GROMACS .gro file of C-alpha atoms in nm:
model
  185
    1UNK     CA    1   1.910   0.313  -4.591
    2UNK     CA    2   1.821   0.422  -4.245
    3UNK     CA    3   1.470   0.227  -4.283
    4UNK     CA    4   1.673  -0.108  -4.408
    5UNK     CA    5   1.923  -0.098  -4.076
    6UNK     CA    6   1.589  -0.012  -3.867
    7UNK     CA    7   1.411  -0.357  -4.052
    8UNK     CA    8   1.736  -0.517  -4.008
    9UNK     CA    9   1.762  -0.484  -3.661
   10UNK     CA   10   1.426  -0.558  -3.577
   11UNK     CA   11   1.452  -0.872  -3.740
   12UNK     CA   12   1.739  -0.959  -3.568
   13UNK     CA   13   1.563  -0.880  -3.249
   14UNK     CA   14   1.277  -1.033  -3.297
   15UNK     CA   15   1.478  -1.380  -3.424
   16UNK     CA   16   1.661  -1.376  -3.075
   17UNK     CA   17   1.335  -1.358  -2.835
   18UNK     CA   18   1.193  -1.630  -3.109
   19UNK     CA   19   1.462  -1.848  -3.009
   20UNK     CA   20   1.482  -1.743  -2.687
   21UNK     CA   21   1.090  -1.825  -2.614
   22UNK     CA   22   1.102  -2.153  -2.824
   23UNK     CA   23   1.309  -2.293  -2.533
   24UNK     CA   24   1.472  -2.053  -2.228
   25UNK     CA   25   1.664  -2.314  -2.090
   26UNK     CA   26   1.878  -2.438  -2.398
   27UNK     CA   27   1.879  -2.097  -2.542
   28UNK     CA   28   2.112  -1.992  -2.250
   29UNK     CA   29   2.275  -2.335  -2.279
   30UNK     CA   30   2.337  -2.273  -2.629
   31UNK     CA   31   2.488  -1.928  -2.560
   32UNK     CA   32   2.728  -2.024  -2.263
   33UNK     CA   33   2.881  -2.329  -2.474
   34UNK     CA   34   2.908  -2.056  -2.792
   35UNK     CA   35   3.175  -1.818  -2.515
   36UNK     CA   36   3.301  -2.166  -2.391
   37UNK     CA   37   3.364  -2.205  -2.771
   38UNK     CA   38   3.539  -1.913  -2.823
   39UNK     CA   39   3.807  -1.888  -2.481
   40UNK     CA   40   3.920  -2.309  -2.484
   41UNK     CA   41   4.158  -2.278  -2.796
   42UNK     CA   42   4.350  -1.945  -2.569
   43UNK     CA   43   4.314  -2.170  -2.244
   44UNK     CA   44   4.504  -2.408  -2.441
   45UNK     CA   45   4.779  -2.204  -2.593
   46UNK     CA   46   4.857  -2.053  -2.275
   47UNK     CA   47   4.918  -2.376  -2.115
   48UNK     CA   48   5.151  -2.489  -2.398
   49UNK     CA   49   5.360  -2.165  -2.355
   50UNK     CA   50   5.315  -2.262  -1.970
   51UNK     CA   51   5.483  -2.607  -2.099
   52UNK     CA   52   5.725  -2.505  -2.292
   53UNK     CA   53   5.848  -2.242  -2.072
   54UNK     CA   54   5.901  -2.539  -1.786
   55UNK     CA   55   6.083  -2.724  -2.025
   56UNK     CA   56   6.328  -2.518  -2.159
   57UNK     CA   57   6.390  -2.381  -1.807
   58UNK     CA   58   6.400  -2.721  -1.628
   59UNK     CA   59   6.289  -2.534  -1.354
   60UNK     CA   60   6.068  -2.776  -1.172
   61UNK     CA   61   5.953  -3.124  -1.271
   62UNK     CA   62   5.616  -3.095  -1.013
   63UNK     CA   63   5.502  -2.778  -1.203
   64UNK     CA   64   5.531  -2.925  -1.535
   65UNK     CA   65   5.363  -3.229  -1.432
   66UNK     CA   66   5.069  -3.021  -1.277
   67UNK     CA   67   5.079  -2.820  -1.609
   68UNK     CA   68   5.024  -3.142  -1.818
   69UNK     CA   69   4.745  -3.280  -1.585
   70UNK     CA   70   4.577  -2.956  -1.641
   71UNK     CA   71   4.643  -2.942  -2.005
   72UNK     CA   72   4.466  -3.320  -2.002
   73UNK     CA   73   4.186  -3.193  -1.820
   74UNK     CA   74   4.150  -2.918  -2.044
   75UNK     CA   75   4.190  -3.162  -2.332
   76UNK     CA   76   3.884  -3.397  -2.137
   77UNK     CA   77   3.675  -3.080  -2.093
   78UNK     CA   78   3.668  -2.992  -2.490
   79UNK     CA   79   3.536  -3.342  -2.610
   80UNK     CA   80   3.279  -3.315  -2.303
   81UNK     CA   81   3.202  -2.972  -2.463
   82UNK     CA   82   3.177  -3.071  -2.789
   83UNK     CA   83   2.958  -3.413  -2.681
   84UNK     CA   84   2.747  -3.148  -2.464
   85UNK     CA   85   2.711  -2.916  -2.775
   86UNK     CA   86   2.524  -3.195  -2.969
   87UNK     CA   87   2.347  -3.252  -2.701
   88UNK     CA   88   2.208  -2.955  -2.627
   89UNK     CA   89   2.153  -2.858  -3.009
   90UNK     CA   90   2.005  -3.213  -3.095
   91UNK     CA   91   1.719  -3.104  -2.763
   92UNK     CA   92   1.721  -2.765  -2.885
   93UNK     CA   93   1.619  -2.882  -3.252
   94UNK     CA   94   1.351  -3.116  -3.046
   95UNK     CA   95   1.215  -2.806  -2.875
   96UNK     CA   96   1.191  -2.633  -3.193
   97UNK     CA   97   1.010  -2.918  -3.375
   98UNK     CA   98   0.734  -2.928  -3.121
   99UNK     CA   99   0.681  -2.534  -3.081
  100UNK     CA  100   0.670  -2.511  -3.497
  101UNK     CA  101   0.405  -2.821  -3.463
  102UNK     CA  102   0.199  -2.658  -3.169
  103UNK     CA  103   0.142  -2.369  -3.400
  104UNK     CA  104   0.044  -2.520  -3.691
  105UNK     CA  105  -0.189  -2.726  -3.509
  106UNK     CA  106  -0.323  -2.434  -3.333
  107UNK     CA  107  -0.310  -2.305  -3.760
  108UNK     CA  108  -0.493  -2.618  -3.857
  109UNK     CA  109  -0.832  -2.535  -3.603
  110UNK     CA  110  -0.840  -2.225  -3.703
  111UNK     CA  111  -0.863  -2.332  -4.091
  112UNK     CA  112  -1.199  -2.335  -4.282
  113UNK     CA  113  -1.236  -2.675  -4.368
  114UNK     CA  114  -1.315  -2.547  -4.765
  115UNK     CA  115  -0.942  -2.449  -4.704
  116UNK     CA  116  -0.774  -2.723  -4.563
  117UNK     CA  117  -0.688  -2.950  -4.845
  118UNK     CA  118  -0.616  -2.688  -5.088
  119UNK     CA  119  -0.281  -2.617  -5.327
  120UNK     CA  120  -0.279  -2.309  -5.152
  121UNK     CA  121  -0.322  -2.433  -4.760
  122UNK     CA  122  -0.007  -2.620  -4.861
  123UNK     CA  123   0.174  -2.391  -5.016
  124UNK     CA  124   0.143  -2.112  -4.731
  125UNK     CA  125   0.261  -2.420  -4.439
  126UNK     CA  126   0.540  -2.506  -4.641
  127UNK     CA  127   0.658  -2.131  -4.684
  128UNK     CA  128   0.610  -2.076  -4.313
  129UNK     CA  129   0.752  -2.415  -4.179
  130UNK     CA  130   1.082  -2.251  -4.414
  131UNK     CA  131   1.063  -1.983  -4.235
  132UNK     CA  132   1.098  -2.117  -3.899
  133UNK     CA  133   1.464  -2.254  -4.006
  134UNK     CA  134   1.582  -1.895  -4.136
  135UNK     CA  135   1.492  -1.750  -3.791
  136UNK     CA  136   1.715  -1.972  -3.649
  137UNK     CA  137   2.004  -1.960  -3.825
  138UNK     CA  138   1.986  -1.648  -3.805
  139UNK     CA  139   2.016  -1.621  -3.428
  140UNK     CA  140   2.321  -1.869  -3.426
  141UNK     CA  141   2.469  -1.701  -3.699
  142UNK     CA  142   2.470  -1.376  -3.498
  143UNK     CA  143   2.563  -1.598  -3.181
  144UNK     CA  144   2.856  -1.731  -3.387
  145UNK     CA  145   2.956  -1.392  -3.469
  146UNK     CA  146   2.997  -1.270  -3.097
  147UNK     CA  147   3.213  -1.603  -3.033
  148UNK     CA  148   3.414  -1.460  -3.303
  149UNK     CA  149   3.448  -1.092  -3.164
  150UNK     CA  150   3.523  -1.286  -2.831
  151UNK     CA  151   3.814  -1.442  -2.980
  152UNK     CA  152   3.936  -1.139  -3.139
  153UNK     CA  153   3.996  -0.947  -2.902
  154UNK     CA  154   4.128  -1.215  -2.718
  155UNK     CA  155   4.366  -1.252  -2.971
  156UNK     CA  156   4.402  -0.869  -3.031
  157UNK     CA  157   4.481  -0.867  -2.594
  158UNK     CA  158   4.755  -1.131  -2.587
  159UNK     CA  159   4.896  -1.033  -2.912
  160UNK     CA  160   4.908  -0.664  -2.831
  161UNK     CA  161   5.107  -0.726  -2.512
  162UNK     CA  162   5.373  -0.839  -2.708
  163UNK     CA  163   5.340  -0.550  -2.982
  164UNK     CA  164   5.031  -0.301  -3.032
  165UNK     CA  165   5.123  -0.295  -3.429
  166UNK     CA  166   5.118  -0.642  -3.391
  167UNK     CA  167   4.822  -0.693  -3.254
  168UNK     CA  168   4.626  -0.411  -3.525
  169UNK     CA  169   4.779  -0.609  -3.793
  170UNK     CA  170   4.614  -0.950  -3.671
  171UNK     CA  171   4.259  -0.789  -3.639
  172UNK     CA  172   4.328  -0.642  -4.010
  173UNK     CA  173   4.405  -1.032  -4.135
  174UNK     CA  174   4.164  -1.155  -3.910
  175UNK     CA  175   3.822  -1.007  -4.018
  176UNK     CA  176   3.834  -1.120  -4.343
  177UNK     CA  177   3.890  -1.477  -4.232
  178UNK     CA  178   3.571  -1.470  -3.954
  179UNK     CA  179   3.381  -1.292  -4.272
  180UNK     CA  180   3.469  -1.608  -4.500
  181UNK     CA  181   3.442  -1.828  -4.273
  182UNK     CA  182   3.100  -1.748  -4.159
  183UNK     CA  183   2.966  -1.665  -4.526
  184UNK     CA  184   3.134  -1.994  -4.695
  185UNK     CA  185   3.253  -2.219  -4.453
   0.00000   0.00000   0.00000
């Protein structure tokens, strides 16, 4: 068991740096707009209990309006997010594309030329070019799992100041939703 966590972990390792060295720049990119990912939907809430709080205490009409010019700006800054998420991800695939083909041409001069059209030249290429893709997801999938833990205990922090119990019960019902919705969804 011990030797399966220890594989585990170097794999897990060794799929970050792979990502990381494909390309530095939209690997940290990638990794800012994943926490960006995980704090707008609390951003948000807070300024509708901001709103709502203004309105039922008529309190002041200038800090509700600066409340909804925020909320719009917050609104503005998640499509920009999500347009600079495809973005980055459609360069990042780019990036990918042209480090997987600078090794296999680096593969292909290497090759005996006895070799090169073989069943079996083909067959190994296709089973590594696979490979490349479950490296990947990999690393995002483990990237999507911290923006999850982000949100939790952001959740478990704002719903804990109301009630600790509270707040224990909604990390109880909450795992099993990040679980099935990372596995399935």
């Amino acid at each position: 068991m011990k030797e399966k966590i220890k594989f585990a972990a170097k794999n897990i390792l060794y799929s970050i740096y792979f990502s990381f060295i494909i390309s530095k720049k939209f690997f940290i990119y990638k990794c800012i707009l994943l926490i960006i990912s995980a704090v707008f939907p609390f951003i948000n809430a807070w300024i509708w209990k901001e709103i709502l709080n203004e309105i039922s205490s008529s309190r002041n009409i200038q800090t509700l309006v600066v409340l909804l010019c925020v909320y719009i700006f917050i609104s503005v800054l998640s499509q920009l997010h999500s347009s600079l998420d495809e973005y980055v991800q459609m360069n990042y695939d780019d990036a990918i594309s042209v480090y997987k083909d600078n090794k296999f041409i680096d593969l292909y001069t290497r090759v005996d030329l006895n070799f090169f059209d073989s069943a079996s030249m083909n067959d190994k290429i296709n089973i590594a070019s696979g490979g490349y893709g479950a490296l990947l997801d990999l690393t995002w999938m483990l990237f999507g799992l911290f923006s999850a833990l982000i949100s939790l205990i952001i959740s478990f922090y704002i719903v804990s100041s109301y009630s600790v119990i509270i707040g224990l019960l909604t990390i109880v019902f909450l795992i099993p939703e990040f679980i099935y919705n990372r596995w399935y969804a």
